[in-house]
Tab-separated table of N, CA and C in Angstrom:
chain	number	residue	atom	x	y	z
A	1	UNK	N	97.763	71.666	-24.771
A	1	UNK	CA	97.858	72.384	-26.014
A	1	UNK	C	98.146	73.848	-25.702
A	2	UNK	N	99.135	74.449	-26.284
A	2	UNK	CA	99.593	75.681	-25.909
A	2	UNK	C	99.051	76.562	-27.335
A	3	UNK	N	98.414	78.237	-26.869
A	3	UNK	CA	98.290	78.825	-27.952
A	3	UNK	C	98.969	79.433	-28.020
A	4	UNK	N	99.009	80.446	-29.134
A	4	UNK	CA	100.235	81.340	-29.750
A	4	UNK	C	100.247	82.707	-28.834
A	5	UNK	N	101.100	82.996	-29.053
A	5	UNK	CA	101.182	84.570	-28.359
A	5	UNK	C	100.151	85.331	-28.985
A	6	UNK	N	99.692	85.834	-27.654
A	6	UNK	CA	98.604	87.130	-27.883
A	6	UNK	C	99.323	88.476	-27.877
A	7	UNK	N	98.568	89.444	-28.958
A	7	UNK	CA	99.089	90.374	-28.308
A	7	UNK	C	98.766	91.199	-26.885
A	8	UNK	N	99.059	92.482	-26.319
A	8	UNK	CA	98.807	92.851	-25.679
A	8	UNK	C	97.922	93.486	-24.895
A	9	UNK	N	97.108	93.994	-25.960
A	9	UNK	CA	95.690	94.612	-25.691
A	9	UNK	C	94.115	93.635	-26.226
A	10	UNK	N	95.118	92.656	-25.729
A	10	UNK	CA	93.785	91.175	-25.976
A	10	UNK	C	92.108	91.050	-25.410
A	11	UNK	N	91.637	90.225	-25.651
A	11	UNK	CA	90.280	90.907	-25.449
A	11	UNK	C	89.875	89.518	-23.946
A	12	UNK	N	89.326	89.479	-22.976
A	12	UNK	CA	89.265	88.660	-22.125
A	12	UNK	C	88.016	87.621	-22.505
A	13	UNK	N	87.122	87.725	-23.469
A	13	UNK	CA	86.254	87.330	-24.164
A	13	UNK	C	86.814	86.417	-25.068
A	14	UNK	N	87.480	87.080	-25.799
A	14	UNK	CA	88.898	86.390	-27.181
A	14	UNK	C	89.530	85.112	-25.763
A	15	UNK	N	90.230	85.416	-24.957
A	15	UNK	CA	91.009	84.739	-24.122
A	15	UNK	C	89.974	83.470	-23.849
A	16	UNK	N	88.665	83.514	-23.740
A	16	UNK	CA	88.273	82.891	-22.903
A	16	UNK	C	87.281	81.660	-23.817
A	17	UNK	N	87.270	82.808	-24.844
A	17	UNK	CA	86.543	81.571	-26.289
A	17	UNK	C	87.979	80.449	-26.472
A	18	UNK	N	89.152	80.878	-26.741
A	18	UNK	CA	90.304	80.391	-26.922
A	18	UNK	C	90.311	78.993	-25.890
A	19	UNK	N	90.057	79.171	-24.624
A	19	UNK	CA	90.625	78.680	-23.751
A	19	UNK	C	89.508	77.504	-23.768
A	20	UNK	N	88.060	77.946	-24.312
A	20	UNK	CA	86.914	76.947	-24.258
A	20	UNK	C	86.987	75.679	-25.157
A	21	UNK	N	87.683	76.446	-26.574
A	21	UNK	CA	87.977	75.726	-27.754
A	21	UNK	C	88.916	74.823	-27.022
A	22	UNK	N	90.113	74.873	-26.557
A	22	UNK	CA	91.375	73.777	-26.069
A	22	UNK	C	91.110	73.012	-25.017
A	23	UNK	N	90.005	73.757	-24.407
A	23	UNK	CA	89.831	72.824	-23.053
A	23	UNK	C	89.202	71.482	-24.045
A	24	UNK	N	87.818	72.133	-24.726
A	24	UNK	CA	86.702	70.651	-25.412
A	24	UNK	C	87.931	70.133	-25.842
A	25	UNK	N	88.752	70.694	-26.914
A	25	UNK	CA	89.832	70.219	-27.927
A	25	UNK	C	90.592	68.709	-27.017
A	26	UNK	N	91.169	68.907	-25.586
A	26	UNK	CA	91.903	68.450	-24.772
A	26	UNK	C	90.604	67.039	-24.103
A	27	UNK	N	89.999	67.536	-23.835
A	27	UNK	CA	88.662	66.659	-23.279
A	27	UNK	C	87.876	65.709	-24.517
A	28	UNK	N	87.729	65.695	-25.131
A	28	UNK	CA	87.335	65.132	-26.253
A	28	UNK	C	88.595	64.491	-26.710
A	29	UNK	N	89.700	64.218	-26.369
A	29	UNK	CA	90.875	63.132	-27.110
A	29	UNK	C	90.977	62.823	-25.473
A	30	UNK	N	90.873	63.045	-24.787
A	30	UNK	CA	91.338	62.404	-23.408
A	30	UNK	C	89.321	61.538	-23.167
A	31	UNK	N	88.424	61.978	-23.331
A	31	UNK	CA	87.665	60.713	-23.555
A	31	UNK	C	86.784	60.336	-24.552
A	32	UNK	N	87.861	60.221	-25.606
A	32	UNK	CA	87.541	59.657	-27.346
A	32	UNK	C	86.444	58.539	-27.087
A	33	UNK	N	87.133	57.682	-25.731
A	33	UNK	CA	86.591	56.552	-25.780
A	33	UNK	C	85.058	56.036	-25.507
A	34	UNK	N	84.483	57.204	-24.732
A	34	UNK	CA	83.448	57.831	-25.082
A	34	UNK	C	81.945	57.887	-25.948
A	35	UNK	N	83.085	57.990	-27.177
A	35	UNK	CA	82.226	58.779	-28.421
A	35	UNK	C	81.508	59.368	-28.267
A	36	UNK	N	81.408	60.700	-26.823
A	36	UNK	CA	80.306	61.601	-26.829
A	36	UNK	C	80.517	63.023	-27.662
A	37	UNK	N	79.553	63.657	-28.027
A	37	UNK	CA	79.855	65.079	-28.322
A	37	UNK	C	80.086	66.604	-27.187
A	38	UNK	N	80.923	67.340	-27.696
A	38	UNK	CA	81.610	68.483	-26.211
A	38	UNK	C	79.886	68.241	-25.187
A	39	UNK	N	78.790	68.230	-26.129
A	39	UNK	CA	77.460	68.847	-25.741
A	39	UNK	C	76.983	67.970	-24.963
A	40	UNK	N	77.199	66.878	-25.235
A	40	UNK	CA	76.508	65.257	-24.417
A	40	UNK	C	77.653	65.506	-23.242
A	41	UNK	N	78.828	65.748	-23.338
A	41	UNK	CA	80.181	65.562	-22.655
A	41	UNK	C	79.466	66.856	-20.892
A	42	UNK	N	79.267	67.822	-21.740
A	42	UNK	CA	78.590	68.814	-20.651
A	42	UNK	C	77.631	69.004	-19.728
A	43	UNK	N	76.504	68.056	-20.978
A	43	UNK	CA	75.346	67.623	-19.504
A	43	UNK	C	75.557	66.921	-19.034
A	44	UNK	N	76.595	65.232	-19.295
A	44	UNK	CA	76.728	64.005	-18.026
A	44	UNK	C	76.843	64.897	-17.119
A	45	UNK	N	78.126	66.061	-17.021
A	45	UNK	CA	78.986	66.412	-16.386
A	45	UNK	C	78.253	67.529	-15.200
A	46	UNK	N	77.293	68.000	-15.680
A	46	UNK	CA	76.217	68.294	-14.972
A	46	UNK	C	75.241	67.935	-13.955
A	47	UNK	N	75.334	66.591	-14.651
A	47	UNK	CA	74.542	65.935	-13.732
A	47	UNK	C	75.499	64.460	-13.232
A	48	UNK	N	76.377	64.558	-13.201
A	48	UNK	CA	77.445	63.820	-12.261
A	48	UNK	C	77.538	63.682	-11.025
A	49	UNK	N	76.549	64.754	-10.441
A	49	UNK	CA	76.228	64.155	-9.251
A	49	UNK	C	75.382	63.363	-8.755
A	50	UNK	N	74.820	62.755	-9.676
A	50	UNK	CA	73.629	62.321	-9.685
A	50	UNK	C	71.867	62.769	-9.198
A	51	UNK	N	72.385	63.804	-8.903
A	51	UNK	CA	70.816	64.523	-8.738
A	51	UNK	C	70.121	64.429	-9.954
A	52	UNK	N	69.168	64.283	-9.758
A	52	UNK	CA	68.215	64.455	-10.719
A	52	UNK	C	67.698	66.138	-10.934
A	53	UNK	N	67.256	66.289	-12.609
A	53	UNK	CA	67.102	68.102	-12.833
A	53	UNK	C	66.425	68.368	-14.055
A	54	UNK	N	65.160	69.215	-13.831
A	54	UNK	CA	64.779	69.354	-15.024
A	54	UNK	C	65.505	69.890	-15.973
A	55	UNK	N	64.764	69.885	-17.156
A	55	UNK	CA	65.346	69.986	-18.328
A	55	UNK	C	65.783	71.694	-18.310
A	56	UNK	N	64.997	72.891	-17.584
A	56	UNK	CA	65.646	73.768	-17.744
A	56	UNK	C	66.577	73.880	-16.767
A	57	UNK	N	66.418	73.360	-15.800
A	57	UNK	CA	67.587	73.284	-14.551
A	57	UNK	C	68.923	73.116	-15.470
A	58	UNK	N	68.831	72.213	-15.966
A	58	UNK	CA	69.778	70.966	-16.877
A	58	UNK	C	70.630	72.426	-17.777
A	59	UNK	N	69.372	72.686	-18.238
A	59	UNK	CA	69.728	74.312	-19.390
A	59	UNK	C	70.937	75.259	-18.958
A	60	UNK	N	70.403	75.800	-17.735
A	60	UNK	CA	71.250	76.733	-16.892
A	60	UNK	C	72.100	76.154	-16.450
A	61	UNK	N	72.162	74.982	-16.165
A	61	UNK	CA	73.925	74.550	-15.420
A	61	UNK	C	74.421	74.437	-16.843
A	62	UNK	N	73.880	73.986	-17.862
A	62	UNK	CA	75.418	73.692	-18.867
A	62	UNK	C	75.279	75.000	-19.867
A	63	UNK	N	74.626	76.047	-19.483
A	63	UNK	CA	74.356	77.191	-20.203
A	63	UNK	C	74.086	76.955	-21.601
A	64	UNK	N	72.780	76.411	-21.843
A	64	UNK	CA	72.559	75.886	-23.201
A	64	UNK	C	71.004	76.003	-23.193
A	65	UNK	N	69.991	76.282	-23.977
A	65	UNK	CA	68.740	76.484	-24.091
A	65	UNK	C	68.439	75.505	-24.057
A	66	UNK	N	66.863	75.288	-23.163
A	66	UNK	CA	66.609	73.689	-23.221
A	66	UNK	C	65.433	72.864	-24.352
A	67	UNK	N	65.459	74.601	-25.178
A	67	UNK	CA	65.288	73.783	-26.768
A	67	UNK	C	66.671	72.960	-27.260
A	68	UNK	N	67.632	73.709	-27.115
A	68	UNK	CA	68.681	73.193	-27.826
A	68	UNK	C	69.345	72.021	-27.281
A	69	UNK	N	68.864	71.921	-25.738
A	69	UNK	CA	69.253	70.820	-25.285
A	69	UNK	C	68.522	69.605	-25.423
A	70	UNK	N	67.161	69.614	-25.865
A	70	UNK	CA	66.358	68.157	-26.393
A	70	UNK	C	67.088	67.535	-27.405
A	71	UNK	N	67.716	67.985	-28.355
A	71	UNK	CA	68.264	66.506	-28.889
A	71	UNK	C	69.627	66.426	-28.930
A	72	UNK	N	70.400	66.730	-27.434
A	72	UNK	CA	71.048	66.316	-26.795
A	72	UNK	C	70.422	65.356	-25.713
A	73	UNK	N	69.392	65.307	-25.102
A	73	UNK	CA	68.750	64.621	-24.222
A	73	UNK	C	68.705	63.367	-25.061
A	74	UNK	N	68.516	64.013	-26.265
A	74	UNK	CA	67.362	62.585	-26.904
A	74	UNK	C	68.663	61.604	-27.423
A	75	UNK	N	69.573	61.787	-27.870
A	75	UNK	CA	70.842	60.579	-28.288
A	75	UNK	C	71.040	60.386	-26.591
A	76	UNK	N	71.302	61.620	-25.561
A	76	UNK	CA	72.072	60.363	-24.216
A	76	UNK	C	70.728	59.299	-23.835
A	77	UNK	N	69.272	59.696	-24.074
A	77	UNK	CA	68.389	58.663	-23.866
A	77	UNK	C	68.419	57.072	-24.644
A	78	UNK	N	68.787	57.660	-26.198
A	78	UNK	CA	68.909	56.486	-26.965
A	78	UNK	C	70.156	55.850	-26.599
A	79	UNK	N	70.877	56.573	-26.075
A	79	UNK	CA	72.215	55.238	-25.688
A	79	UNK	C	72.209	54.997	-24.581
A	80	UNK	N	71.201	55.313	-23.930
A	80	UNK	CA	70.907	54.657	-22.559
A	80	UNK	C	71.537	55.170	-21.055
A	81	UNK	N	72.033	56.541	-20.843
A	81	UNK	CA	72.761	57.154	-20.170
A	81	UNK	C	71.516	57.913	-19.411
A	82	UNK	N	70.519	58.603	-20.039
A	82	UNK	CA	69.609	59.496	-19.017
A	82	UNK	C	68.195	58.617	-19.369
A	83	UNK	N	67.456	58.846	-18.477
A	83	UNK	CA	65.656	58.706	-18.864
A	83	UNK	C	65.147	60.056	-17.908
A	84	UNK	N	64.021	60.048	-18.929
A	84	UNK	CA	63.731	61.574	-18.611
A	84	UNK	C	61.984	60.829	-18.052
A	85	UNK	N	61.536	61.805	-17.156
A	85	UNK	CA	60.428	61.247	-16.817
A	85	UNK	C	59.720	62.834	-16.169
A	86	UNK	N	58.603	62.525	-15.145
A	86	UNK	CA	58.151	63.603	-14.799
A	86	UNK	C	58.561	63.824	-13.203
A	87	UNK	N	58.346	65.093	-12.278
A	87	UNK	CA	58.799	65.154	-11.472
A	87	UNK	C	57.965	65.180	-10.606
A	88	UNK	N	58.158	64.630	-9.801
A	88	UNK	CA	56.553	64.031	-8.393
A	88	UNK	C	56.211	65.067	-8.093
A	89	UNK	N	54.667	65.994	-8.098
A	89	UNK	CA	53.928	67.307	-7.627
A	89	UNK	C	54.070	67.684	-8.828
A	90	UNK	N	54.735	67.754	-9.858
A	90	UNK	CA	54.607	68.421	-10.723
A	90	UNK	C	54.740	67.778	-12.238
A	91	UNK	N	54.066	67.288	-12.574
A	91	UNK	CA	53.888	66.293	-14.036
A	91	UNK	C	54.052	67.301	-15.265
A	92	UNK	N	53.855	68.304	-15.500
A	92	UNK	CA	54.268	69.346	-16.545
A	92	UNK	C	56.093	69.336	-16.483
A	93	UNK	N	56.782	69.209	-15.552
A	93	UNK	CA	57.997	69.524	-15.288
A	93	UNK	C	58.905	67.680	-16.024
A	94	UNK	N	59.667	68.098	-17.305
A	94	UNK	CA	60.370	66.924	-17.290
A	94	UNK	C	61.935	67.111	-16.232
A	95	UNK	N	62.136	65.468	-15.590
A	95	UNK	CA	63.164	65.142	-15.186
A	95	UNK	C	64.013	64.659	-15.567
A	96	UNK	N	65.270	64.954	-15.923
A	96	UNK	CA	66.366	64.238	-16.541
A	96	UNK	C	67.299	63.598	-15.051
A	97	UNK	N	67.582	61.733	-15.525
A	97	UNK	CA	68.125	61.606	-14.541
A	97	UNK	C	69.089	60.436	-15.211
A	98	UNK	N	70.133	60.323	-14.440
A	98	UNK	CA	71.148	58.958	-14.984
A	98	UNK	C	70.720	57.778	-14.520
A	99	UNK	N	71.451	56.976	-15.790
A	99	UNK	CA	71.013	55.432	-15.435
A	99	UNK	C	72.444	55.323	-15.036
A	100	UNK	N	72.464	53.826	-14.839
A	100	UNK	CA	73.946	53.340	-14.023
A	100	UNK	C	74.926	53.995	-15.036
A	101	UNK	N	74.500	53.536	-16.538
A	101	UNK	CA	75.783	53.815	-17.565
A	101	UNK	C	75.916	55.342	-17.532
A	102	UNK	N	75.385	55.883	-17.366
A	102	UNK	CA	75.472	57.274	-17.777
A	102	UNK	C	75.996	57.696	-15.856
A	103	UNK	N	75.526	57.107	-14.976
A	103	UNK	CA	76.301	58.037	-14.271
A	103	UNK	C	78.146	57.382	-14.119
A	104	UNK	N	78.382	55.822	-14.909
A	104	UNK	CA	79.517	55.456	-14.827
A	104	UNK	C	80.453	56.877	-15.976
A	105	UNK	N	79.612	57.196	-16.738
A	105	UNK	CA	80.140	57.884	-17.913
A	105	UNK	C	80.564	59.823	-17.453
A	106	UNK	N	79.510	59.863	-16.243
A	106	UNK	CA	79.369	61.166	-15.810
A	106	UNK	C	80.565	61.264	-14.982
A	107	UNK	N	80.532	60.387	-13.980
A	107	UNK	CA	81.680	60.419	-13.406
A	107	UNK	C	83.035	60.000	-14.102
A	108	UNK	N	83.371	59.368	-15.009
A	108	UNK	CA	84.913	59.507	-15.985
A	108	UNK	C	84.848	60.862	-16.539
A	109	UNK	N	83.806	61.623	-16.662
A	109	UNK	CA	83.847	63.228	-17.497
A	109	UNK	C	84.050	64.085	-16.376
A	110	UNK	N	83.677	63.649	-15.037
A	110	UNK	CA	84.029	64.724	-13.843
A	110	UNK	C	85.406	64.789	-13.522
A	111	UNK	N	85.804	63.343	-13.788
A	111	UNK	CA	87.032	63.038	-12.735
A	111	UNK	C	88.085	63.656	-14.572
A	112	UNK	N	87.834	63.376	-15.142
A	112	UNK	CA	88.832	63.735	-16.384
A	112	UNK	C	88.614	65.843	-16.532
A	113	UNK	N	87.748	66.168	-16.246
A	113	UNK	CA	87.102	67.481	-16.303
A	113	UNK	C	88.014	68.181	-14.885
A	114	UNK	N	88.154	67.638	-13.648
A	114	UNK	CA	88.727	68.302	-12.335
A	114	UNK	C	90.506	67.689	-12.723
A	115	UNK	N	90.550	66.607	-13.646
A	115	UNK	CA	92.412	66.377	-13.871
A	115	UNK	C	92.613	67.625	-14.517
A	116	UNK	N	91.689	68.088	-15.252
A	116	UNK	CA	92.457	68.789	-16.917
A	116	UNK	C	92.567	69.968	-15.812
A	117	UNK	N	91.560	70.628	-15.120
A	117	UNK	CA	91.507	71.980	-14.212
A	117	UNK	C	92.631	72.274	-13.433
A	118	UNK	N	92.735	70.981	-12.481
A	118	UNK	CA	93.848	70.867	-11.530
A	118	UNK	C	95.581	71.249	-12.738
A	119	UNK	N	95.605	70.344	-13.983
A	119	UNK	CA	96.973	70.628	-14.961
A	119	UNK	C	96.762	72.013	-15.089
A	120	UNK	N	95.886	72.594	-15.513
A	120	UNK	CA	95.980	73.868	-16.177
A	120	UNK	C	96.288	75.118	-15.407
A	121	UNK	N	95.829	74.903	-13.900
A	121	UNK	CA	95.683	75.950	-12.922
A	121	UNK	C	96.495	76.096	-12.143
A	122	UNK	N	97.183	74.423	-12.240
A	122	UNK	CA	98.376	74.579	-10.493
A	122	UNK	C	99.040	75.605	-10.355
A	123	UNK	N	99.522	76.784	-11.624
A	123	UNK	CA	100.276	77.497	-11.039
A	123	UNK	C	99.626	78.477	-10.480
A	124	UNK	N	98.266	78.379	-9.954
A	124	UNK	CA	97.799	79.751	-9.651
A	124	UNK	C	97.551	79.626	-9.050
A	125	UNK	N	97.975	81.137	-7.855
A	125	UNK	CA	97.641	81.012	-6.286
A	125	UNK	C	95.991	80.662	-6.326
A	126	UNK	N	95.161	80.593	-4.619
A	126	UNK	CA	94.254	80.677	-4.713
A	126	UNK	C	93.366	82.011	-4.758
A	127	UNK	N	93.887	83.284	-4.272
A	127	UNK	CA	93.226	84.457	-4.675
A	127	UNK	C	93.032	84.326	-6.655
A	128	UNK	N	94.014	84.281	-7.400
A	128	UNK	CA	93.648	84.402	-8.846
A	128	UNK	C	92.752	83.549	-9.014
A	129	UNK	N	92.587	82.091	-8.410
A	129	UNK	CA	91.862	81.063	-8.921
A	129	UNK	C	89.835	81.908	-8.489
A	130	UNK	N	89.719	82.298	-7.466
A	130	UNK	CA	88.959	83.141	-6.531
A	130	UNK	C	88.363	84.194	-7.448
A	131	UNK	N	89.368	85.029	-8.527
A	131	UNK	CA	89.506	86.074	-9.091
A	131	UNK	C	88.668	85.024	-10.580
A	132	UNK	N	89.096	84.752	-11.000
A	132	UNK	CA	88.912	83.912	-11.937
A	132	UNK	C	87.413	83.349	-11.736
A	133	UNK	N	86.996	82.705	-10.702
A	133	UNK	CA	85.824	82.049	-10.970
A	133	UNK	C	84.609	83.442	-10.706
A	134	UNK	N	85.505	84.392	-10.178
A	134	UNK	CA	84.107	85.770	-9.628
A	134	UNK	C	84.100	86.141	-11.520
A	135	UNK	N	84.988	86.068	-11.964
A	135	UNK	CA	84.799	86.678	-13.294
A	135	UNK	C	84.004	85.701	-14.050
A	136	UNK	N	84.228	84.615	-13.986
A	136	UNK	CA	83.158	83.518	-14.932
A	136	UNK	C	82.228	83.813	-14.924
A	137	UNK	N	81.387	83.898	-13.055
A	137	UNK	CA	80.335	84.286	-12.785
A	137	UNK	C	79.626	85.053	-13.042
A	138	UNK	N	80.493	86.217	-13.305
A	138	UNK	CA	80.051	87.531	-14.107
A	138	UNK	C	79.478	87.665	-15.318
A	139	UNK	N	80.154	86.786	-15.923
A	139	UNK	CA	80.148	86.615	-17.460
A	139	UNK	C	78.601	85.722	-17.807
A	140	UNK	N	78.562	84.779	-17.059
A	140	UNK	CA	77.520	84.324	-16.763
A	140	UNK	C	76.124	85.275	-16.398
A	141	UNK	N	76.176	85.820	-15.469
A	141	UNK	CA	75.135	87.056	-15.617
A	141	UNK	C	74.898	87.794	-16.142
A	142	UNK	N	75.323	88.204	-16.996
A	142	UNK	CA	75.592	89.320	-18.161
A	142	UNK	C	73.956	89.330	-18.671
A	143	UNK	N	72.983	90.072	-18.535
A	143	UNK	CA	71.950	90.797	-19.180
A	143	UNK	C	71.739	90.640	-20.742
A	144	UNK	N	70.770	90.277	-21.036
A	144	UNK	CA	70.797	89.889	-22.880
A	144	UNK	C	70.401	90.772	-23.512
């Protein structure tokens, strides 16, 4: 999906909400089949490696509060993709972890998530790509 011309003194914030909207936009019809939401789509994808992670662990990788992430937990539990349990030494701490379906589901959202990256990026050397992820990072730290 291509957007319209920007103008020139564009905002890299503007650029980057833009680019978030087309990516879900692009990812969500490439796995309709699915029927997950961008939000369910973000934590498989999180936890696609199958590690297991608490719920605020879970928070900070998909940058989402892990109030706001309980009832996202709670539909991938009811469809049978995560069970959440406690974490050995530490029983206050919940664990979110995949079942078979959910890590079959995590991995079609990784491998469809690194196609869309690989289309979108090939033309960029690896210093910009380098340049690019130091800036995410940034953005990511940003002070509240």
């Amino acid at each position: 999906m291509k957007s319209e011309s920007v103008s020139s003194d564009w905002s890299a914030l503007l650029a980057l909400q833009r680019a978030t909207h087309v990516t879900l936009q692009v990812l969500a019809a490439e796995l309709a089949d699915l029927d997950l939401t961008p939000s369910e789509i973000n934590a498989l994808a999180n936890l696609a490696d199958g590690r297991g992670r608490t719920v605020s662990e879970l928070g900070a990788a998909a940058g989402t509060r892990p109030t706001t992430l309980t009832s996202v937990l709670d539909r991938l539990e009811r469809r049978g993709h995560i069970t959440r349990g406690t974490r050995p030494g530490d029983r206050r701490a919940v664990l979110v972890e995949l079942t078979p379906s959910g890590l079959r589901a995590a991995t079609t959202i990784r491998q469809a998530v690194t196609d869309l990256e690989r289309r979108a990026l090939a033309g960029l050397p690896d210093e910009a790509l380098a340049a690019l992820r130091a800036a995410l990072n940034a953005l990511t730290e940003v002070p509240s």
